[in-house]
Coordinates of C-alpha atoms and ligand atoms in Angstrom, one line a residue:
X1 CA -161.0 -79.2 -4.5
X2 CA -161.2 -81.4 -1.4
X3 CA -163.8 -84.1 -1.9
X4 CA -166.4 -84.8 0.9
X5 CA -167.3 -88.3 -0.6
X6 CA -166.6 -90.7 2.2
X7 CA -165.9 -93.4 -0.4
X8 CA -163.7 -91.4 -2.7
X9 CA -160.5 -93.3 -3.6
X10 CA -157.5 -92.8 -1.4
X11 CA -154.2 -93.1 -3.4
X12 CA -150.9 -94.4 -2.4
X13 CA -148.8 -91.3 -3.0
X14 CA -150.4 -88.8 -5.3
X15 CA -148.9 -85.5 -6.4
X16 CA -149.4 -82.9 -3.8
X17 CA -149.4 -79.3 -5.1
X18 CA -149.3 -76.3 -2.6
X19 CA -149.5 -73.3 -5.0
X20 CA -145.8 -72.4 -4.5
X21 CA -145.2 -73.9 -8.0
X22 CA -147.4 -71.4 -9.8
X23 CA -145.1 -68.3 -9.7
X24 CA -142.2 -70.3 -11.3
X25 CA -144.4 -71.8 -14.0
X26 CA -146.1 -68.5 -14.7
X27 CA -142.7 -66.9 -15.1
X28 CA -141.7 -69.5 -17.7
X29 CA -144.9 -68.7 -19.6
X30 CA -144.4 -65.0 -19.3
X31 CA -140.8 -65.3 -20.7
X32 CA -141.7 -67.9 -23.3
X33 CA -139.2 -70.2 -21.6
X34 CA -141.0 -73.4 -22.4
X35 CA -138.1 -75.1 -24.1
X36 CA -135.8 -77.6 -22.3
X37 CA -133.2 -75.7 -20.1
X38 CA -133.5 -72.2 -18.9
X39 CA -133.4 -70.3 -15.6
X40 CA -135.7 -72.7 -13.7
X41 CA -133.4 -75.6 -14.5
X42 CA -130.3 -73.6 -13.3
X43 CA -132.3 -72.5 -10.3
X44 CA -133.6 -76.0 -9.4
X45 CA -130.1 -77.4 -9.6
X46 CA -128.7 -74.7 -7.4
X47 CA -131.5 -75.0 -4.8
X48 CA -131.2 -78.8 -4.7
X49 CA -127.5 -78.5 -4.0
X50 CA -128.3 -75.9 -1.4
X51 CA -130.8 -78.2 0.3
X52 CA -128.2 -81.1 0.4
X53 CA -125.3 -79.1 1.7
X54 CA -122.0 -77.7 0.3
X55 CA -119.6 -79.0 -2.4
X56 CA -122.2 -80.6 -4.6
X57 CA -123.0 -80.3 -8.3
X58 CA -126.2 -81.2 -10.0
X59 CA -127.6 -82.0 -13.4
X60 CA -131.4 -82.0 -13.7
X61 CA -132.7 -84.8 -15.9
X62 CA -136.0 -85.9 -17.4
X63 CA -136.3 -88.8 -15.0
X64 CA -134.6 -90.5 -12.1
X65 CA -133.9 -93.5 -14.2
X66 CA -132.0 -91.2 -16.7
X67 CA -129.9 -90.0 -13.8
X68 CA -129.0 -93.5 -12.8
X69 CA -128.1 -94.4 -16.4
X70 CA -125.9 -91.3 -16.7
X71 CA -124.3 -92.0 -13.3
X72 CA -123.3 -95.5 -14.3
X73 CA -121.7 -94.1 -17.5
X74 CA -119.8 -91.5 -15.5
X75 CA -118.5 -94.2 -13.2
X76 CA -117.1 -95.9 -16.3
X77 CA -119.5 -98.9 -16.4
X78 CA -118.7 -101.0 -19.6
X79 CA -120.0 -104.1 -21.2
X80 CA -119.0 -107.2 -19.1
X81 CA -118.5 -105.2 -15.9
X82 CA -120.1 -106.3 -12.6
X83 CA -122.3 -103.8 -10.8
X84 CA -123.5 -104.5 -7.2
X85 CA -127.1 -103.4 -6.5
X86 CA -129.6 -103.7 -3.6
X87 CA -132.1 -106.5 -4.6
X88 CA -135.0 -105.0 -2.6
X89 CA -135.9 -102.1 -4.9
X90 CA -137.8 -100.8 -7.9
X91 CA -136.6 -102.2 -11.3
X92 CA -135.4 -98.8 -12.4
X93 CA -132.3 -99.1 -10.1
X94 CA -131.1 -102.1 -12.0
X95 CA -132.3 -101.7 -15.6
X96 CA -129.5 -99.3 -16.6
X97 CA -126.9 -101.9 -15.6
X98 CA -128.1 -104.4 -18.2
X99 CA -128.7 -101.6 -20.7
X100 CA -125.0 -100.8 -20.5
X101 CA -124.1 -104.5 -21.2
X102 CA -123.0 -105.0 -17.5
X103 CA -124.2 -107.7 -15.1
X104 CA -125.9 -107.0 -11.8
X105 CA -124.9 -108.8 -8.7
X106 CA -127.7 -108.4 -6.2
X107 CA -127.2 -107.8 -2.4
X108 CA -129.8 -108.8 0.1
X109 CA -131.3 -106.4 2.8
X110 CA -130.6 -106.2 6.5
X111 CA -133.5 -106.5 8.9
X112 CA -132.5 -103.4 10.8
X113 CA -133.1 -100.9 8.0
X114 CA -134.5 -103.1 5.1
X115 CA -131.7 -101.6 3.0
X116 CA -128.4 -103.1 1.7
X117 CA -127.0 -105.6 4.2
X118 CA -123.3 -104.6 5.0
X119 CA -122.7 -108.3 5.9
X120 CA -123.9 -109.5 2.4
X121 CA -122.0 -106.6 0.7
X122 CA -118.7 -107.6 2.5
X123 CA -119.2 -111.2 1.5
X124 CA -119.9 -110.2 -2.1
X125 CA -116.9 -108.0 -2.3
X126 CA -114.4 -110.6 -0.8
X127 CA -115.9 -113.4 -2.9
X128 CA -115.6 -111.5 -6.0
X129 CA -112.1 -110.4 -5.1
X130 CA -111.1 -114.0 -4.7
X131 CA -112.5 -114.5 -8.2
X132 CA -110.2 -111.7 -9.4
X133 CA -113.2 -109.4 -10.0
X134 CA -113.7 -105.8 -8.8
X135 CA -117.2 -104.5 -9.4
X136 CA -117.3 -101.2 -11.3
X137 CA -119.9 -99.6 -9.0
X138 CA -122.2 -100.4 -6.2
X139 CA -125.8 -99.1 -6.4
X140 CA -127.2 -98.5 -2.9
X141 CA -131.0 -97.8 -2.6
X142 CA -132.4 -95.6 0.1
X143 CA -135.7 -97.3 0.3
X144 CA -139.1 -95.8 1.2
X145 CA -137.4 -92.6 2.5
X146 CA -134.7 -94.3 4.6
X147 CA -131.0 -94.2 4.0
X148 CA -128.6 -97.2 4.1
X149 CA -126.1 -97.8 6.9
X150 CA -123.4 -95.9 5.1
X151 CA -121.1 -95.9 8.2
X152 CA -120.7 -99.6 7.4
X153 CA -121.2 -99.6 3.6
X154 CA -118.9 -96.7 2.6
X155 CA -115.7 -98.0 4.2
X156 CA -116.3 -101.5 2.6
X157 CA -116.6 -100.0 -0.9
X158 CA -113.7 -97.7 -0.3
X159 CA -111.5 -100.6 0.8
X160 CA -112.2 -102.4 -2.4
X161 CA -112.1 -99.4 -4.6
X162 CA -115.7 -99.5 -5.6
X163 CA -117.6 -96.2 -6.1
X164 CA -121.1 -95.8 -4.8
X165 CA -124.0 -94.7 -6.9
X166 CA -126.7 -93.7 -4.4
X167 CA -130.2 -94.3 -5.7
X168 CA -131.9 -91.7 -3.5
X169 CA -135.0 -91.5 -5.8
X170 CA -137.2 -92.2 -2.7
X171 CA -135.2 -90.4 -0.1
X172 CA -135.1 -86.7 -0.7
X173 CA -135.2 -85.0 2.7
X174 CA -134.0 -88.1 4.6
X175 CA -130.9 -88.3 6.8
X176 CA -128.5 -91.1 7.7
X177 CA -125.8 -90.7 10.3
X178 CA -126.7 -87.0 10.5
X179 CA -126.1 -86.3 6.8
X180 CA -128.7 -85.8 4.0
X181 CA -129.3 -88.8 1.8
X182 CA -128.0 -88.1 -1.7
X183 CA -124.6 -87.0 -0.3
X184 CA -123.2 -90.5 0.4
X185 CA -122.6 -91.6 -3.1
X186 CA -119.8 -90.5 -5.4
X187 CA -122.9 -89.8 -7.5
X188 CA -126.6 -89.9 -6.4
X189 CA -129.9 -89.9 -8.3
X190 CA -133.1 -88.4 -7.3
X191 CA -136.6 -88.8 -8.9
X192 CA -139.4 -86.3 -9.1
X193 CA -141.9 -88.7 -10.6
X194 CA -145.5 -88.0 -9.7
X195 CA -145.5 -90.3 -6.7
X196 CA -142.3 -89.0 -5.0
X197 CA -142.0 -86.6 -2.1
X198 CA -141.7 -83.7 -4.6
X199 CA -142.6 -84.0 -8.2
X200 CA -142.0 -82.1 -11.4
X201 CA -144.7 -84.4 -13.0
X202 CA -141.7 -86.4 -14.3
X203 CA -138.0 -85.6 -13.7
X204 CA -134.9 -86.4 -11.8
X205 CA -131.5 -85.0 -10.8
X206 CA -128.0 -86.3 -10.8
X207 CA -125.9 -85.0 -7.9
X208 CA -122.1 -85.4 -7.9
X209 CA -119.2 -84.6 -5.6
X210 CA -117.2 -83.8 -8.6
X211 CA -117.8 -80.8 -10.8
X212 CA -116.3 -82.7 -13.7
X213 CA -118.9 -85.4 -13.3
X214 CA -121.8 -82.9 -13.3
X215 CA -120.4 -81.2 -16.3
X216 CA -120.0 -84.4 -18.2
X217 CA -123.5 -85.4 -17.3
X218 CA -124.9 -82.1 -18.7
X219 CA -122.9 -82.8 -21.9
X220 CA -124.1 -86.3 -22.3
X221 CA -127.7 -85.4 -21.5
X222 CA -127.9 -82.8 -24.3
X223 CA -126.8 -85.1 -27.2
X224 CA -123.1 -84.7 -26.5
X225 CA -122.6 -81.7 -28.6
X226 CA -118.9 -80.7 -29.0
X227 CA -118.0 -77.0 -28.8
X228 CA -118.2 -76.0 -32.4
X229 CA -120.4 -73.6 -34.4
X230 CA -121.9 -76.5 -36.3
X231 CA -123.2 -79.9 -34.9
X232 CA -120.1 -81.8 -34.0
X233 CA -120.3 -85.2 -32.2
X234 CA -117.6 -87.5 -31.0
X235 CA -119.6 -89.4 -28.4
X236 CA -123.2 -90.9 -28.5
X237 CA -125.3 -88.8 -26.1
X238 CA -128.8 -88.7 -24.9
X239 CA -131.8 -86.3 -24.7
X240 CA -132.1 -86.6 -20.9
X241 CA -132.4 -82.9 -19.6
X242 CA -135.4 -81.6 -17.7
X243 CA -137.5 -78.9 -19.2
X244 CA -137.6 -75.4 -17.8
X245 CA -141.4 -75.7 -17.3
X246 CA -141.0 -78.9 -15.2
X247 CA -138.1 -77.5 -13.2
X248 CA -140.3 -74.6 -12.2
X249 CA -142.8 -77.0 -10.6
X250 CA -139.8 -78.6 -8.8
X251 CA -138.6 -75.3 -7.4
X252 CA -142.0 -74.6 -5.9
X253 CA -142.3 -78.1 -4.5
X254 CA -138.7 -78.0 -2.9
X255 CA -139.7 -75.0 -0.9
X256 CA -142.2 -77.1 1.0
X257 CA -139.9 -80.1 1.6
X258 CA -139.7 -79.8 5.3
X259 CA -143.5 -79.8 5.8
X260 CA -143.8 -82.7 3.4
X261 CA -141.3 -84.8 5.5
X262 CA -143.1 -83.8 8.7
X263 CA -146.5 -84.8 7.3
X264 CA -145.3 -88.2 6.0
X265 CA -143.6 -88.9 9.3
X266 CA -146.8 -87.9 11.2
X267 CA -148.8 -90.3 9.0
X268 CA -146.4 -93.2 9.7
X269 CA -146.6 -92.4 13.4
X270 CA -150.5 -92.5 13.3
X271 CA -150.4 -95.9 11.6
X272 CA -147.8 -97.2 14.0
X273 CA -149.7 -96.1 17.1
X274 CA -152.8 -97.8 15.9
X275 CA -152.5 -100.8 13.4
X276 CA -148.8 -101.1 14.3
X277 CA -150.0 -102.3 17.8
X278 CA -152.0 -105.2 16.4
X279 CA -150.4 -108.7 16.7
X280 CA -148.2 -109.6 13.8
X281 CA -148.1 -106.0 12.3
X282 CA -144.7 -104.4 12.4
X283 CA -143.6 -101.0 10.9
X284 CA -140.5 -100.6 8.9
X285 CA -137.9 -100.2 11.5
X286 CA -136.0 -96.9 11.8
X287 CA -132.5 -97.5 13.3
X288 CA -131.1 -94.8 15.7
X289 CA -128.7 -93.4 13.1
X290 CA -131.6 -92.8 10.6
X291 CA -134.1 -90.1 10.1
X292 CA -136.5 -91.5 7.5
X293 CA -139.0 -89.3 5.6
X294 CA -141.4 -92.2 5.7
X295 CA -142.0 -91.5 2.0
X296 CA -144.1 -94.6 2.1
X297 CA -145.5 -96.0 5.3
X298 CA -144.5 -99.7 5.1
X299 CA -145.5 -102.6 7.4
X300 CA -145.0 -106.3 7.5
X301 CA -148.0 -108.5 8.3
X302 CA -147.0 -112.0 9.7
X303 CA -149.9 -114.3 8.8
X304 CA -149.2 -116.6 11.8
X305 CA -150.0 -114.0 14.3
X306 CA -152.0 -111.3 12.4
X307 CA -154.6 -113.9 11.4
X308 CA -154.6 -112.4 7.9
X309 CA -152.1 -112.4 5.0
X310 CA -150.7 -109.4 3.4
X311 CA -152.7 -110.1 0.3
X312 CA -156.0 -110.5 2.2
X313 CA -155.3 -107.1 3.7
X314 CA -154.6 -105.6 0.2
X315 CA -157.9 -107.1 -1.1
X316 CA -159.9 -105.7 1.9
X317 CA -158.4 -102.2 1.3
X318 CA -159.1 -102.4 -2.4
X319 CA -162.8 -103.1 -1.9
X320 CA -163.0 -99.8 0.0
X321 CA -161.2 -98.0 -2.8
X322 CA -158.0 -97.6 -0.8
X323 CA -154.8 -98.1 -2.8
X324 CA -152.1 -100.0 -1.0
X325 CA -149.3 -102.0 -2.6
X326 CA -147.0 -104.9 -1.8
X327 CA -143.4 -103.9 -1.0
X328 CA -141.0 -104.3 -3.9
X329 CA -140.5 -107.8 -5.3
X330 CA -136.7 -108.4 -5.0
X331 CA -134.7 -108.0 -8.3
X332 CA -133.0 -111.4 -7.9
X333 CA -136.6 -113.0 -7.9
X334 CA -137.7 -111.2 -11.1
X335 CA -137.9 -113.2 -14.4
X336 CA -136.0 -110.4 -16.0
X337 CA -133.0 -111.1 -13.8
X338 CA -133.3 -115.0 -13.7
X339 CA -129.9 -116.6 -13.0
X340 CA -128.1 -113.5 -11.6
X341 CA -126.0 -113.9 -8.4
X342 CA -127.3 -112.7 -5.2
X343 CA -125.7 -112.5 -1.7
X344 CA -127.8 -113.1 1.3
X345 CA -127.7 -111.3 4.6
X346 CA -127.2 -114.7 6.3
X347 CA -126.1 -117.4 3.8
X348 CA -127.7 -120.1 6.1
X349 CA -131.1 -118.6 5.8
X350 CA -133.5 -117.4 3.1
X351 CA -132.9 -113.9 1.9
X352 CA -134.3 -111.2 4.2
X353 CA -135.8 -109.3 1.3
X354 CA -137.8 -112.3 0.2
X355 CA -139.7 -112.3 3.6
X356 CA -140.0 -108.5 3.4
X357 CA -141.7 -108.9 0.0
X358 CA -143.9 -111.9 1.2
X359 CA -145.2 -109.9 4.1
X360 CA -144.7 -106.2 3.3
X361 CA -147.4 -103.7 2.5
X362 CA -147.2 -99.9 1.7
X363 CA -150.2 -97.9 3.0
X364 CA -151.4 -94.5 1.6
X365 CA -148.7 -92.0 2.5
X366 CA -149.3 -88.8 0.5
X367 CA -148.4 -85.6 2.2
X368 CA -151.7 -84.2 1.0
X369 CA -153.8 -86.9 2.7
X370 CA -156.4 -85.4 5.1
X371 CA -156.9 -86.7 8.7
X372 CA -160.3 -88.1 7.8
X373 CA -158.8 -90.2 4.9
X374 CA -156.0 -91.4 7.2
X375 CA -158.7 -92.5 9.8
X376 CA -160.6 -94.3 7.0
X377 CA -157.4 -96.3 6.1
X378 CA -156.7 -97.2 9.8
X379 CA -160.4 -98.2 10.3
X380 CA -160.4 -100.4 7.3
X381 CA -157.2 -102.0 8.2
X382 CA -158.4 -102.6 11.7
X383 CA -161.6 -104.2 10.5
X384 CA -159.7 -106.4 7.9
X385 CA -157.4 -107.8 10.6
X386 CA -160.0 -108.1 13.3
X387 CA -162.5 -109.6 11.0
X388 CA -160.2 -112.3 9.7
X389 CA -159.2 -113.1 13.1
X390 CA -162.8 -113.5 14.3
X391 CA -163.7 -115.6 11.3
X392 CA -160.6 -117.8 11.8
X393 CA -161.5 -118.3 15.4
X394 CA -165.1 -119.0 14.6
X395 CA -164.2 -121.8 12.1
X396 CA -161.4 -123.2 14.4
Ligands
PLP401 C1 -139.0 -93.9 -8.7 C2 -137.7 -94.7 -8.6 C3 -136.8 -94.7 -9.6 C4 -137.0 -94.1 -11.0 O1 -137.3 -92.8 -11.0 P1 -138.2 -92.2 -12.3 O2 -138.1 -90.8 -12.1 O3 -139.5 -92.8 -12.2 O4 -137.4 -92.6 -13.5 C5 -135.5 -95.3 -9.4 N1 -135.3 -96.0 -8.2 C6 -136.2 -96.0 -7.2 C7 -135.8 -96.8 -6.0 C8 -137.4 -95.4 -7.4 O5 -138.4 -95.5 -6.4

């Protein structure tokens, strides 16, 4: 029920149900198909492939992380291998690398898209080649609803024989170079966690160009049961499949994807036209080849000109019960990955993603956010920035 409390919390990206989910979930109850697998899982896989274009195959999973884990296994990642990965991302992109006994090599962002820097990637590939090493895979991350510059990245990986695992967890509905995100990798992973553009409460999807990959993913995700009348196992599998009930929620959510993208883009446009015009405040850039979903509206706050640090702005929003978050802390700067290698966009300068982390903020972006809530966020941000500036001048 919509609340009228003008001080009610505004969340970063809460689940947004539209009612379309109900029929699919009711059908699962009516047919007692509450177990994992079932017609909603098949339907959800089919409809996701349909939304992404032709020639794709899918395996619905219990999380996006599970899809990334399976994807790395399908690409043959073994203990001791190197796996390239965007540094500026959520930890779930990189955790499965270590869990397979492989070592991540992190790649910086480019300023143009905030995503994997083709220049840093090229330097990593040639440096490693000189050392006689070919990475087993490259995990590209389509951050905050925006694809990577695949026109540059894909040929580089192809030249070095490195397959791409596209972490499109945040980018369902986005396009890069005219093609949907999730279609650039040999394998792609989506997430339907509660905060993503569509949700199944928890869930994910592995999408592959090869039918054999998708089939192998389904096999591994259901405990790797060999075809036999009894329980026969030759491989260690996982319990990674999505439930029929959750898949029903996903089918309903997917039907409204276009409206969700439009709303998130409109929210970003509102922020950009208001607080994006304040000195020192800059929206995440959208290159001409990109059509971002603006899954999260991300901005940088330059303390030298904004008169306020990112953290001061976060604190001001928190006092008004508005949930905002810093942008992702780069993986190469995490204690978890201390000592790992990282290739910077420009080796003569500090990594781009370190600055994006120091100054970056994600503002409430949910597709269910009402105009009055959006106005409250904009107003509070305005007051925080203007207020700090006035105080700074007053004491100067
Ligand atoms: C959400 C997310 C994941 C993980 O998805 P889960 O479904 O939560 O396991 C992976 N990578 C990125 C970039 C994400 O944002």
